């Protein structure tokens, strides 16, 4: 019996239900990986996979298997599962998925195709992790998201680089800022804008989803609380706005190294509003029927808008080389999250009365904040929402200590281990590229 067959769990031993085999369908798609850091490259892979079928199952490798084949993880399995669960295009997370993708595993969950990027992934023995599904003709290649990976992010932390910062996202998107010639900048800007449009899609990945805005104000209004400016909102992606009866609420932050701490906060905001909806009869059969009759679909009681701060704003308060992810990368992480319904790039650090009164959807019904603050503040940024009677704070949760500072601390605490991981990754990349050439898949 091959090792691919020997590791098949028995009914009752599968990590998540169903325990009985599901009929195989080409509409059921499998992707798998480490998903260490919830960066937008992972979301991009899931988006492309979701567009191929109707159900997306995401296999997540254990800490132990990753350590054996790649090196130590930064995030625990529980934290990585939380990140995958939060992706709008993920239908089901499957923890403890084997590092070498197994036909019995994907077949048990009814998946025909396995989707992976156009790079080679090998195990500790240098063998292709997808050799079994490739041999079975059940492997589907998608384009790997350029410019981002867990390895890149760890490198930024270890080297304390700042060259990933973006001064003005709006100017980058139209090709006025950034490296390279004018033509190269315009090409890059168009590609970045297309990615924002792609991520601003619904759960199918095919239809319009969250609207995307930008906000423009003075530098002092961006960073401090002493300037009362309404600024200017501009539409980046039209998307689908609030439906009749939904409460519009606002959250904001840096969302750097978007992780389980941010995700659990957003999930709790969503849950708090859903609980309020239950008390007011939102989920009663008659209310549901009325929404469907009125709009042709049912929907939840809340519309959560997330404001994402500029790189220079975060660096002003936190210093060093924070943020580790630039505003484009952080914004895409927030945009892919199932608990978010709209995103505002370059939101001010302090949501003043002028800003909130000028909000695209009217004054928010609530402004939420989490139980802890990552940045060392000298004042309360939420004075205006408090005075307006719309400030709400989410309570403590198990992931509240997981933020960018905590993640960087984990890296620095075990710096030698992660530097060894970086070297191992570089060495493996040589062999993987040789394998890619042998398969004839290397770009000409």
XYZ file of C-alpha atoms in Angstrom:
444
model
C 0.000 0.000 0.000
C 1.392 3.433 -0.927
C 1.927 6.050 1.742
C -0.792 8.080 0.053
C -3.350 5.394 0.941
C -1.946 4.329 4.305
C -2.726 7.666 5.982
C -6.452 7.689 5.250
C -8.414 8.154 8.501
C -11.319 5.896 9.359
C -14.878 7.224 9.878
C -14.918 9.115 13.152
C -11.238 10.057 12.818
C -11.479 12.822 10.193
C -10.538 16.221 11.656
C -13.837 17.829 10.604
C -17.191 16.467 9.464
C -18.511 14.865 7.377
C -17.134 11.535 8.585
C -18.611 9.586 5.667
C -17.235 9.992 2.136
C -18.791 12.779 0.064
C -19.581 12.103 -3.620
C -16.791 13.558 -5.758
C -17.768 16.631 -7.756
C -15.840 19.013 -9.986
C -17.703 21.823 -8.205
C -15.882 20.954 -4.963
C -12.347 22.367 -4.948
C -9.440 21.683 -2.590
C -6.543 23.970 -1.741
C -4.029 23.397 1.026
C -1.046 25.039 2.650
C 0.551 26.391 5.813
C -1.293 29.749 5.779
C 1.253 31.169 8.208
C 0.274 34.866 8.389
C -3.019 35.767 6.787
C -1.534 37.678 3.854
C -3.351 38.543 0.660
C -1.416 35.967 -1.356
C -3.266 33.224 0.510
C -6.560 34.997 -0.107
C -5.701 35.371 -3.799
C -5.175 31.629 -4.118
C -8.488 30.926 -2.398
C -10.276 33.462 -4.604
C -8.973 31.870 -7.798
C -9.857 28.409 -6.508
C -13.368 29.481 -5.459
C -14.060 30.861 -8.925
C -13.411 27.424 -10.412
C -16.103 25.661 -8.370
C -18.951 26.242 -5.944
C -17.482 24.893 -2.696
C -13.915 25.491 -1.476
C -12.299 23.252 1.116
C -9.012 24.483 2.591
C -6.573 21.967 4.046
C -4.254 23.376 6.726
C -1.073 21.549 7.717
C -0.205 20.891 11.347
C 2.566 22.737 13.166
C 4.531 19.484 13.402
C 4.402 18.679 9.674
C 5.394 22.208 8.735
C 8.318 22.072 11.169
C 9.496 18.833 9.580
C 9.154 19.989 5.977
C 9.646 23.749 6.018
C 10.665 25.052 9.412
C 8.876 26.516 12.447
C 5.554 28.284 12.056
C 5.012 31.725 13.514
C 1.273 31.268 14.053
C -0.256 28.279 15.839
C -2.606 25.905 14.035
C -5.581 27.389 15.889
C -4.584 30.905 14.795
C -4.073 29.768 11.209
C -7.453 28.017 11.124
C -9.120 31.208 12.398
C -7.547 33.145 9.530
C -8.727 30.677 6.873
C -12.212 30.506 8.409
C -12.471 34.281 8.048
C -11.768 34.322 4.304
C -14.927 35.128 2.353
C -14.189 32.459 -0.272
C -13.454 29.574 2.103
C -16.314 27.116 2.638
C -14.666 24.759 5.150
C -11.285 24.573 6.891
C -9.723 21.118 7.274
C -6.904 21.180 9.868
C -4.223 18.487 10.017
C -4.288 18.022 6.239
C -1.190 16.042 5.126
C 1.775 18.060 3.861
C 1.921 15.864 0.759
C -1.540 16.267 -0.732
C -3.379 12.963 -0.491
C -5.926 11.641 -2.997
C -7.874 9.774 -0.286
C -8.184 13.003 1.715
C -9.459 15.162 -1.119
C -11.730 12.365 -2.360
C -13.217 11.860 1.114
C -14.322 15.506 1.138
C -15.751 15.169 -2.385
C -13.156 17.336 -4.132
C -12.084 16.506 -7.668
C -9.548 19.266 -8.350
C -6.672 20.486 -6.210
C -5.698 24.077 -6.957
C -2.214 25.478 -6.379
C -0.073 28.333 -7.653
C 2.343 28.037 -10.555
C 5.290 27.259 -8.277
C 6.617 23.944 -7.032
C 6.227 22.955 -3.377
C 8.423 20.134 -2.082
C 8.601 18.198 1.156
C 11.668 17.577 3.321
C 12.834 14.859 0.899
C 12.697 17.237 -2.060
C 9.692 15.474 -3.605
C 6.776 17.370 -5.148
C 3.955 17.677 -2.620
C 1.392 17.416 -5.422
C 2.819 14.398 -7.236
C -0.153 12.130 -6.469
C -2.856 14.537 -7.663
C -0.782 15.479 -10.715
C -0.459 11.808 -11.670
C -4.236 11.448 -11.313
C -4.930 14.438 -13.574
C -6.679 16.293 -10.770
C -4.281 19.238 -10.398
C -5.262 22.748 -11.513
C -2.693 25.548 -11.708
C -3.478 29.208 -10.966
C -1.202 32.240 -11.014
C 0.693 32.845 -7.798
C 0.100 36.280 -6.282
C 3.303 38.253 -6.922
C 5.219 40.308 -4.372
C 3.997 38.715 -1.153
C 4.781 35.602 0.851
C 5.315 34.560 4.444
C 9.044 34.383 3.669
C 8.985 38.004 2.435
C 7.240 39.194 5.588
C 9.612 37.353 7.919
C 12.487 38.933 5.988
C 11.055 42.433 6.565
C 10.943 41.748 10.299
C 14.433 40.287 10.526
C 16.031 43.021 8.418
C 13.849 45.933 9.659
C 13.320 47.177 6.095
C 11.055 50.115 5.192
C 11.194 50.046 1.393
C 7.768 48.397 1.249
C 6.065 51.584 2.523
C 3.591 53.393 0.263
C 3.333 57.165 0.644
C 0.127 57.655 -1.352
C -1.886 54.627 -2.466
C -4.027 56.795 -4.742
C -0.960 58.042 -6.613
C 0.523 54.554 -6.808
C -2.686 53.227 -8.361
C -2.554 55.820 -11.156
C 1.184 55.370 -11.724
C 2.380 58.682 -10.288
C 4.416 57.126 -7.469
C 6.540 54.035 -7.097
C 9.714 52.525 -8.555
C 10.492 52.093 -12.243
C 9.697 54.054 -15.400
C 6.397 55.838 -15.973
C 5.155 52.944 -18.094
C 6.159 50.404 -15.442
C 4.465 52.424 -12.707
C 1.235 52.659 -14.700
C 1.283 48.929 -15.401
C 1.894 48.143 -11.746
C -0.825 50.577 -10.640
C -3.341 49.031 -13.020
C -2.496 45.546 -11.734
C -2.908 46.659 -8.126
C -6.254 48.301 -8.876
C -7.410 45.136 -10.619
C -6.487 43.131 -7.535
C -8.551 45.460 -5.350
C -11.479 44.964 -7.744
C -10.997 41.191 -7.636
C -10.952 41.082 -3.836
C -14.029 43.329 -3.674
C -16.171 40.391 -4.780
C -18.866 38.374 -3.067
C -18.591 34.858 -1.609
C -18.609 33.317 -5.092
C -15.713 35.508 -6.205
C -17.700 36.341 -9.323
C -20.175 39.064 -8.365
C -19.728 42.542 -6.830
C -19.106 42.606 -3.093
C -17.744 45.221 -0.665
C -17.538 48.837 -1.865
C -14.057 50.344 -1.569
C -13.377 53.994 -0.791
C -10.405 56.266 -0.279
C -10.316 59.234 2.075
C -8.202 62.321 1.530
C -7.319 64.920 4.138
C -4.349 66.893 5.391
C -1.371 65.093 6.925
C -2.205 66.468 10.348
C -5.814 65.253 10.063
C -4.530 61.819 9.041
C -2.209 61.476 12.055
C -3.555 63.571 14.915
C -6.745 64.757 16.600
C -6.184 68.504 16.505
C -7.571 69.043 12.974
C -11.345 68.826 12.512
C -11.637 67.975 8.802
C -14.425 66.191 6.977
C -11.998 65.364 4.162
C -13.107 63.870 0.874
C -14.360 60.357 0.200
C -13.841 58.919 -3.290
C -15.189 55.678 -4.710
C -12.556 53.160 -5.766
C -14.914 50.203 -6.305
C -18.693 50.726 -6.375
C -19.636 47.345 -4.901
C -22.863 46.577 -3.058
C -23.784 49.110 -0.392
C -26.006 48.769 2.675
C -29.349 47.049 2.137
C -32.624 48.302 3.590
C -32.701 48.049 7.368
C -29.006 47.269 7.890
C -27.134 49.122 10.629
C -23.940 50.730 9.342
C -21.139 50.479 11.914
C -17.510 51.561 11.733
C -14.217 50.027 12.822
C -10.722 51.267 12.090
C -7.111 50.329 12.598
C -3.768 49.485 11.071
C -4.621 45.766 10.707
C -0.914 45.063 10.300
C -0.021 41.387 9.808
C -3.772 40.756 9.729
C -4.209 37.948 12.227
C -6.512 36.144 14.630
C -6.555 39.144 16.982
C -8.030 41.401 14.296
C -10.267 38.646 12.973
C -11.780 37.756 16.337
C -12.476 41.438 17.019
C -14.310 41.753 13.690
C -16.186 38.489 14.281
C -17.333 39.739 17.687
C -18.508 43.053 16.217
C -20.516 41.092 13.667
C -21.856 38.777 16.384
C -22.823 41.659 18.674
C -24.875 43.246 15.900
C -26.446 39.900 15.000
C -27.465 39.405 18.639
C -29.068 42.851 18.613
C -30.886 41.884 15.416
C -32.323 38.778 17.065
C -33.758 40.908 19.865
C -35.507 43.165 17.338
C -36.966 40.320 15.286
C -34.567 40.487 12.330
C -34.439 36.711 11.996
C -38.172 36.047 12.299
C -39.708 34.274 9.292
C -41.950 37.209 8.414
C -39.037 39.684 8.446
C -36.957 37.364 6.279
C -39.831 36.929 3.798
C -40.276 40.696 3.610
C -36.577 41.245 2.808
C -36.633 38.611 0.101
C -39.798 40.060 -1.413
C -38.333 43.555 -1.313
C -34.787 42.884 -2.566
C -34.805 39.336 -3.946
C -32.408 38.043 -1.264
C -31.889 37.714 2.453
C -29.018 39.372 4.322
C -27.728 40.099 7.806
C -28.594 43.061 10.032
C -25.199 44.801 9.936
C -22.960 46.506 7.371
C -19.442 46.827 8.807
C -17.152 49.471 7.321
C -13.416 49.199 8.060
C -11.069 52.175 7.867
C -7.406 51.322 7.195
C -4.684 53.812 8.148
C -1.806 54.895 5.879
C 1.728 53.586 6.364
C 3.074 56.968 7.466
C 0.302 57.306 10.051
C 1.158 53.966 11.649
C 4.881 54.669 11.500
C 4.295 58.077 13.103
C 2.837 56.378 16.159
C 4.746 53.104 16.266
C 8.102 53.882 14.674
C 10.803 51.312 13.760
C 9.703 49.718 10.455
C 6.014 49.391 11.279
C 3.800 48.650 9.494
C 5.291 45.357 8.308
C 2.652 45.235 5.569
C 1.993 48.336 3.479
C -1.472 49.840 3.122
C -2.211 47.971 -0.109
C -1.350 44.632 1.495
C -3.210 45.409 4.721
C -6.250 46.700 2.849
C -6.510 43.531 0.768
C -6.306 41.433 3.943
C -9.222 43.358 5.419
C -11.138 43.337 2.134
C -11.080 39.529 1.872
C -12.509 39.075 5.376
C -16.066 37.746 5.501
C -16.942 40.016 8.451
C -16.269 43.200 6.469
C -18.749 44.839 4.078
C -16.814 47.924 2.954
C -13.262 49.276 3.212
C -11.927 52.833 3.395
C -8.255 53.192 2.450
C -6.273 56.016 4.126
C -8.811 56.535 6.910
C -7.744 59.118 9.528
C -6.250 57.878 12.787
C -8.892 59.803 14.732
C -12.542 59.493 13.613
C -13.589 63.072 14.343
C -17.152 64.406 14.310
C -16.522 66.036 10.928
C -15.295 62.749 9.490
C -18.193 60.727 10.883
C -20.799 63.310 9.883
C -19.452 63.195 6.324
C -19.504 59.372 6.198
C -20.564 57.910 2.809
C -23.517 56.047 4.336
C -24.547 58.667 6.884
C -23.358 58.830 10.491
C -22.544 55.275 11.652
C -24.864 53.755 14.217
C -21.822 52.600 16.177
C -18.037 52.912 16.224
C -16.400 49.806 17.667
C -12.971 49.367 19.226
C -11.209 46.339 20.695
C -10.093 45.692 24.292
C -6.422 46.534 23.725
C -4.392 49.169 21.883
C -1.269 48.243 19.929
C 0.061 51.787 19.611
C 1.393 53.919 22.504
C -1.164 56.744 22.487
C -1.075 60.089 24.249
C -4.828 60.738 23.843
C -8.112 58.936 23.204
C -8.790 58.773 19.434
C -12.422 57.876 20.106
C -13.443 60.999 21.998
C -15.840 62.079 19.236
C -17.726 58.754 19.008
C -18.014 58.747 22.815
C -19.470 62.282 22.828
C -21.838 61.309 20.009
C -23.048 58.320 22.027
C -22.081 55.770 19.378
C -18.869 54.302 20.840
C -18.880 50.581 21.686
C -16.088 48.361 22.913
C -15.772 44.656 22.274
C -14.899 42.575 25.317
C -11.873 40.394 25.950
C -11.234 37.352 23.758
C -8.674 34.572 23.467
C -6.741 36.187 20.603
C -6.651 39.758 21.917
C -2.885 39.659 22.447
C -2.177 38.565 18.879
C -1.133 41.690 16.971
C 1.800 42.829 14.848
C 3.988 43.538 17.878
C 3.341 40.063 19.312
C 4.086 38.397 15.967
C 7.338 40.326 15.485
C 8.236 39.402 19.060
C 7.788 35.720 18.254
C 10.142 36.081 15.307
C 12.793 37.950 17.267
C 12.585 35.586 20.238
C 13.575 32.685 17.982
C 15.562 34.671 15.445
C 18.100 31.885 14.799
C 15.344 29.391 13.989
C 13.635 31.717 11.546
C 16.869 32.727 9.868
C 17.566 29.014 9.377
C 14.072 28.669 7.917
C 14.809 31.489 5.474
C 18.005 29.711 4.366
C 16.167 26.391 4.055
C 13.505 28.070 1.904
C 16.172 29.542 -0.396
C 17.893 26.178 -0.793
C 14.618 24.384 -1.475
C 13.699 27.025 -4.065
C 16.696 26.000 -6.197
C 15.543 22.399 -6.325
C 11.924 23.404 -6.886
C 12.869 25.590 -9.849
C 14.886 22.724 -11.345
C 11.826 20.518 -10.974
C 9.650 23.180 -12.554
C 12.013 23.335 -15.543
C 11.880 19.566 -15.841
C 8.090 19.686 -15.987
C 8.276 22.352 -18.673
C 6.254 24.842 -16.653
C 8.852 27.579 -16.262
C 7.872 30.779 -18.047
C 9.818 31.307 -21.233
